[in-house]
């Protein structure tokens, strides 16, 4: 069986995508039709969609909140949390997912580069931070407003918007010696470039998933299989007790 050797000096950067939550019952984009949970991205996940039809955007993200709340972390989320508990601050996880299955599995050093389903923020960039919000809205009239008057929107990076905390991500990638990428098609940028950045600083790069990603050639190792089946038992820690 394939193993990923992690030495006492190694620093691990994990990037996850929709595939890691697939075995928890949350749909990925379907490669052939580009739909997410039956919706066209441009209708529900762009700044234009928000301007044109905020009720439709909230209906979509309310449904995503509802399914994420009933989903449970799977063995892939759990194994990554266990790895963090063993190597501590030599571990960092960046997820493209907006669900909270990594934190519910126990991951602490975690960054949601595309936002979080369980938060909302002001649609005007008025400077107030995102707030916790797990509400499932039946209509737009239920959606609150910021003290500045702006309508609250999902704390989600829409397609065409800048991912969050890119400086911190770049600093973490520069330090990493092993990049592990799980369940992402390699089609959404800048996340699809992370593996190249890690290679430039000499890191080993491993992809885990049932099919090769679009940027497969950038990886030094491919572990083929479903995340929840192959990740448990995959890491071999060396030189540690
Ligand atoms: N759960 C979520 O939060 C969620 C779900 C769908 C989409 N999204 C958003 O949409 C974008 C999607 O891009 P993406 O690259 O993450 O997803 P994607 O849907 O483009 O690709 C999913 C990838 O997961 C792989 N996969 C499928 N089943 C798997 C399994 N059991 N184990 C491991 N891999 C598996 C597929 O082969 C595919 O390469 C992201 O930006 C994300 O924010 C989020
Ligand atoms: Zn505001």
Short mmCIF file of C-alpha atoms and ligand atoms in Angstrom, two decimals:
data_model
loop_
_atom_site.label_atom_id
_atom_site.label_comp_id
_atom_site.label_asym_id
_atom_site.label_seq_id
_atom_site.Cartn_x
_atom_site.Cartn_y
_atom_site.Cartn_z
CA UNK A 1 0.00 0.00 0.00
CA UNK A 2 1.15 3.54 -0.80
CA UNK A 3 2.58 5.53 2.07
CA UNK A 4 3.48 9.13 2.61
CA UNK A 5 6.60 9.33 4.78
CA UNK A 6 6.60 12.34 7.08
CA UNK A 7 9.91 13.07 8.81
CA UNK A 8 10.59 15.00 12.01
CA UNK A 9 11.57 18.12 10.03
CA UNK A 10 8.76 18.02 7.49
CA UNK A 11 6.05 20.64 7.30
CA UNK A 12 2.77 19.55 5.73
CA UNK A 13 0.44 21.83 3.78
CA UNK A 14 -2.88 20.20 2.87
CA UNK A 15 -5.22 21.61 0.21
CA UNK A 16 -8.68 20.06 0.04
CA UNK A 17 -11.52 20.43 -2.45
CA UNK A 18 -15.09 19.27 -2.83
CA UNK A 19 -13.97 15.63 -3.31
CA UNK A 20 -13.07 15.21 0.36
CA UNK A 21 -16.68 15.91 1.33
CA UNK A 22 -18.18 13.68 -1.39
CA UNK A 23 -18.24 10.61 0.89
CA UNK A 24 -20.06 12.73 3.48
CA UNK A 25 -22.84 13.13 0.92
CA UNK A 26 -22.07 16.70 -0.26
CA UNK A 27 -22.01 16.97 -4.05
CA UNK A 28 -18.90 18.07 -5.97
CA UNK A 29 -19.16 19.86 -9.29
CA UNK A 30 -20.05 17.24 -11.81
CA UNK A 31 -17.29 17.35 -14.37
CA UNK A 32 -19.50 16.66 -17.35
CA UNK A 33 -22.10 19.36 -16.80
CA UNK A 34 -20.39 21.80 -14.41
CA UNK A 35 -23.45 21.91 -12.15
CA UNK A 36 -23.20 22.24 -8.37
CA UNK A 37 -26.14 20.50 -6.65
CA UNK A 38 -28.13 20.94 -9.85
CA UNK A 39 -27.44 24.68 -10.26
CA UNK A 40 -25.42 26.61 -12.83
CA UNK A 41 -22.62 28.45 -11.03
CA UNK A 42 -23.29 31.68 -12.92
CA UNK A 43 -26.87 31.72 -11.56
CA UNK A 44 -25.95 31.38 -7.88
CA UNK A 45 -22.26 31.97 -7.22
CA UNK A 46 -21.12 35.16 -8.95
CA UNK A 47 -21.24 38.88 -8.05
CA UNK A 48 -23.62 39.37 -11.02
CA UNK A 49 -26.01 36.71 -9.68
CA UNK A 50 -26.01 38.49 -6.31
CA UNK A 51 -26.83 41.87 -7.96
CA UNK A 52 -29.50 40.37 -10.21
CA UNK A 53 -31.16 37.88 -7.89
CA UNK A 54 -30.12 37.92 -4.21
CA UNK A 55 -33.17 35.79 -3.33
CA UNK A 56 -31.94 33.03 -5.67
CA UNK A 57 -28.41 33.20 -4.21
CA UNK A 58 -29.78 32.94 -0.67
CA UNK A 59 -32.07 30.05 -1.67
CA UNK A 60 -29.04 28.16 -3.00
CA UNK A 61 -26.83 28.85 0.03
CA UNK A 62 -29.67 28.13 2.45
CA UNK A 63 -30.00 24.69 0.85
CA UNK A 64 -26.20 24.20 1.04
CA UNK A 65 -26.33 25.15 4.76
CA UNK A 66 -29.07 22.63 5.34
CA UNK A 67 -27.22 19.74 3.69
CA UNK A 68 -23.88 20.63 5.32
CA UNK A 69 -25.53 20.67 8.76
CA UNK A 70 -26.87 17.16 8.31
CA UNK A 71 -23.59 15.80 6.88
CA UNK A 72 -20.89 14.23 9.09
CA UNK A 73 -17.09 14.28 8.76
CA UNK A 74 -15.78 11.11 7.08
CA UNK A 75 -12.56 9.12 7.74
CA UNK A 76 -10.57 11.44 5.45
CA UNK A 77 -11.42 14.53 7.52
CA UNK A 78 -10.73 12.54 10.68
CA UNK A 79 -7.34 11.20 9.53
CA UNK A 80 -6.16 14.71 8.66
CA UNK A 81 -7.22 15.93 12.11
CA UNK A 82 -5.30 13.03 13.66
CA UNK A 83 -2.20 13.91 11.64
CA UNK A 84 -2.42 17.47 12.96
CA UNK A 85 -2.69 16.17 16.52
CA UNK A 86 0.58 14.27 15.92
CA UNK A 87 2.68 16.93 14.20
CA UNK A 88 1.15 20.10 15.68
CA UNK A 89 2.25 23.36 14.13
CA UNK A 90 4.07 21.59 11.31
CA UNK A 91 0.58 21.07 9.88
CA UNK A 92 -1.56 23.56 7.98
CA UNK A 93 -4.78 22.95 6.06
CA UNK A 94 -6.29 25.21 3.42
CA UNK A 95 -9.69 24.19 2.12
CA UNK A 96 -11.66 25.36 -0.90
CA UNK A 97 -14.73 23.91 0.78
CA UNK A 98 -17.28 26.08 2.47
CA UNK A 99 -18.66 23.31 4.68
CA UNK A 100 -17.35 22.93 8.26
CA UNK A 101 -16.51 19.21 8.20
CA UNK A 102 -12.77 19.77 8.81
CA UNK A 103 -13.37 21.75 12.00
CA UNK A 104 -16.03 19.29 13.14
CA UNK A 105 -13.43 16.51 12.70
CA UNK A 106 -11.09 18.47 15.00
CA UNK A 107 -8.77 20.35 12.60
CA UNK A 108 -7.50 23.58 14.17
CA UNK A 109 -4.90 25.08 11.83
CA UNK A 110 -7.40 25.69 9.07
CA UNK A 111 -8.13 28.38 6.52
CA UNK A 112 -11.26 28.58 4.34
CA UNK A 113 -9.95 30.34 1.23
CA UNK A 114 -13.40 30.41 -0.43
CA UNK A 115 -15.39 31.42 2.65
CA UNK A 116 -17.71 29.61 5.04
CA UNK A 117 -21.34 28.53 4.74
CA UNK A 118 -21.96 29.17 8.45
CA UNK A 119 -21.17 32.91 8.21
CA UNK A 120 -22.68 35.98 6.58
CA UNK A 121 -21.28 39.44 5.96
CA UNK A 122 -22.31 42.86 4.72
CA UNK A 123 -22.62 43.18 0.94
CA UNK A 124 -20.95 46.61 1.14
CA UNK A 125 -17.35 46.31 2.18
CA UNK A 126 -18.06 48.50 5.22
CA UNK A 127 -15.32 46.98 7.39
CA UNK A 128 -17.51 44.97 9.80
CA UNK A 129 -16.34 41.35 10.14
CA UNK A 130 -18.44 38.32 9.07
CA UNK A 131 -20.91 37.03 11.67
CA UNK A 132 -21.89 33.45 12.57
CA UNK A 133 -25.11 32.66 10.72
CA UNK A 134 -26.47 29.17 10.16
CA UNK A 135 -30.00 30.32 9.31
CA UNK A 136 -31.88 28.70 6.46
CA UNK A 137 -33.84 31.55 4.88
CA UNK A 138 -37.23 30.86 3.31
CA UNK A 139 -37.35 34.30 1.67
CA UNK A 140 -35.24 37.41 1.22
CA UNK A 141 -37.40 39.38 3.67
CA UNK A 142 -35.94 37.23 6.48
CA UNK A 143 -32.36 38.18 5.62
CA UNK A 144 -30.98 40.83 7.95
CA UNK A 145 -29.16 44.07 7.24
CA UNK A 146 -25.83 45.32 8.51
CA UNK A 147 -25.90 48.38 10.84
CA UNK A 148 -24.63 50.35 7.80
CA UNK A 149 -27.79 49.45 5.85
CA UNK A 150 -26.23 46.94 3.48
CA UNK A 151 -27.93 43.60 2.95
CA UNK A 152 -26.23 40.56 4.50
CA UNK A 153 -24.78 38.15 1.92
CA UNK A 154 -23.28 34.67 2.32
CA UNK A 155 -19.63 34.81 3.47
CA UNK A 156 -18.65 33.03 0.27
CA UNK A 157 -16.03 33.95 -2.31
CA UNK A 158 -18.07 34.10 -5.51
CA UNK A 159 -16.43 33.19 -8.80
CA UNK A 160 -14.59 36.29 -9.95
CA UNK A 161 -13.84 37.49 -6.40
CA UNK A 162 -10.46 37.31 -4.65
CA UNK A 163 -9.88 34.30 -2.36
CA UNK A 164 -9.33 35.10 1.30
CA UNK A 165 -6.00 35.41 3.10
CA UNK A 166 -3.77 34.81 0.09
CA UNK A 167 -0.73 36.32 1.86
CA UNK A 168 -0.99 33.85 4.70
CA UNK A 169 -1.44 30.98 2.22
CA UNK A 170 1.68 32.02 0.32
CA UNK A 171 3.72 32.21 3.53
CA UNK A 172 2.56 28.73 4.55
CA UNK A 173 3.31 27.26 1.11
CA UNK A 174 6.81 28.78 1.14
CA UNK A 175 7.53 26.86 4.39
CA UNK A 176 6.09 23.51 3.33
CA UNK A 177 8.13 20.41 2.47
CA UNK A 178 5.15 18.18 1.67
CA UNK A 179 2.02 19.41 -0.07
CA UNK A 180 -0.93 17.01 0.02
CA UNK A 181 -3.85 17.86 -2.28
CA UNK A 182 -7.14 16.00 -1.86
CA UNK A 183 -10.24 15.87 -4.07
CA UNK A 184 -9.92 18.96 -6.23
CA UNK A 185 -10.19 19.01 -10.01
CA UNK A 186 -7.37 21.54 -10.47
CA UNK A 187 -9.65 23.84 -12.48
CA UNK A 188 -10.24 26.73 -10.04
CA UNK A 189 -7.43 29.31 -9.75
CA UNK A 190 -5.41 30.36 -7.83
CA UNK A 191 -5.82 27.12 -5.80
CA UNK A 192 -4.78 25.08 -8.84
CA UNK A 193 -1.40 26.91 -8.82
CA UNK A 194 -0.50 26.03 -5.24
CA UNK A 195 1.17 22.80 -6.28
CA UNK A 196 3.48 24.73 -8.66
CA UNK A 197 4.38 27.18 -5.91
CA UNK A 198 5.25 24.28 -3.60
CA UNK A 199 7.34 22.63 -6.30
CA UNK A 200 9.27 25.86 -6.81
CA UNK A 201 10.37 25.74 -3.18
CA UNK A 202 11.35 22.08 -3.53
CA UNK A 203 8.44 20.37 -1.77
CA UNK A 204 7.15 16.86 -2.45
CA UNK A 205 3.63 17.06 -3.86
CA UNK A 206 1.01 14.33 -3.52
CA UNK A 207 -2.48 14.20 -5.06
CA UNK A 208 -5.18 11.97 -3.56
CA UNK A 209 -8.40 11.24 -5.45
CA UNK A 210 -10.19 8.77 -7.71
CA UNK A 211 -9.17 10.46 -10.98
CA UNK A 212 -6.16 12.57 -12.01
CA UNK A 213 -6.69 16.34 -11.66
CA UNK A 214 -6.14 18.70 -14.62
CA UNK A 215 -2.75 19.69 -13.16
CA UNK A 216 -1.66 16.07 -12.54
CA UNK A 217 1.80 16.57 -14.11
CA UNK A 218 2.78 18.93 -11.26
CA UNK A 219 2.59 16.15 -8.65
CA UNK A 220 5.47 13.92 -7.59
CA UNK A 221 3.06 11.21 -6.39
CA UNK A 222 -0.56 10.31 -7.15
CA UNK A 223 -2.55 8.16 -4.72
CA UNK A 224 -5.53 6.85 -6.61
CA UNK A 225 -8.75 6.21 -4.68
CA UNK A 226 -11.54 7.73 -2.64
CA UNK A 227 -10.21 9.98 0.13
CA UNK A 228 -12.12 8.24 2.93
CA UNK A 229 -10.78 4.86 1.86
CA UNK A 230 -7.12 5.66 1.13
CA UNK A 231 -6.18 8.40 3.64
CA UNK A 232 -6.60 6.35 6.85
CA UNK A 233 -3.25 4.57 7.27
CA UNK A 234 -1.54 6.57 4.51
CA UNK A 235 0.81 8.63 6.67
CA UNK A 236 3.95 7.06 8.10
CA UNK A 237 5.56 9.26 10.74
CA UNK A 238 9.31 8.85 11.09
CA UNK A 239 11.70 9.90 13.81
CA UNK A 240 8.92 10.74 16.28
CA UNK A 241 7.39 9.13 19.26
N1 LIG B 1 -18.47 20.83 0.14
C1 LIG B 1 -18.19 22.06 -0.33
O1 LIG B 1 -17.89 22.96 0.44
C2 LIG B 1 -18.22 22.32 -1.84
C3 LIG B 1 -18.88 21.45 -2.70
C4 LIG B 1 -18.89 21.74 -4.09
C5 LIG B 1 -18.24 22.87 -4.58
N2 LIG B 1 -17.60 23.71 -3.72
C6 LIG B 1 -16.88 24.90 -4.26
O2 LIG B 1 -16.70 24.76 -5.62
C7 LIG B 1 -15.33 24.74 -6.04
C8 LIG B 1 -15.05 23.34 -6.52
O3 LIG B 1 -13.77 23.08 -6.93
P1 LIG B 1 -13.11 21.73 -6.43
O4 LIG B 1 -11.89 21.54 -7.23
O5 LIG B 1 -13.05 21.74 -4.96
O6 LIG B 1 -14.17 20.61 -6.79
P2 LIG B 1 -14.62 19.94 -8.15
O7 LIG B 1 -16.05 19.59 -7.94
O8 LIG B 1 -14.24 20.74 -9.33
O9 LIG B 1 -13.76 18.60 -8.20
C9 LIG B 1 -14.01 17.57 -7.28
C10 LIG B 1 -12.87 16.60 -7.37
O10 LIG B 1 -13.04 15.64 -6.34
C11 LIG B 1 -12.72 14.37 -6.84
N3 LIG B 1 -13.44 13.38 -6.02
C12 LIG B 1 -14.69 12.89 -6.18
N4 LIG B 1 -14.98 12.00 -5.22
C13 LIG B 1 -13.88 11.93 -4.41
C14 LIG B 1 -13.55 11.18 -3.25
N5 LIG B 1 -14.41 10.32 -2.69
N6 LIG B 1 -12.31 11.36 -2.70
C15 LIG B 1 -11.42 12.23 -3.25
N7 LIG B 1 -11.68 12.94 -4.36
C16 LIG B 1 -12.90 12.80 -4.93
C17 LIG B 1 -13.12 14.40 -8.29
O11 LIG B 1 -12.34 13.44 -9.01
C18 LIG B 1 -12.78 15.84 -8.70
O12 LIG B 1 -11.47 15.93 -9.17
C19 LIG B 1 -14.56 25.12 -4.82
O13 LIG B 1 -14.13 26.42 -5.02
C20 LIG B 1 -15.53 25.09 -3.65
O14 LIG B 1 -15.53 26.32 -2.96
C21 LIG B 1 -17.58 23.46 -2.37
ZN1 LIG B 2 -22.12 47.09 6.44
#
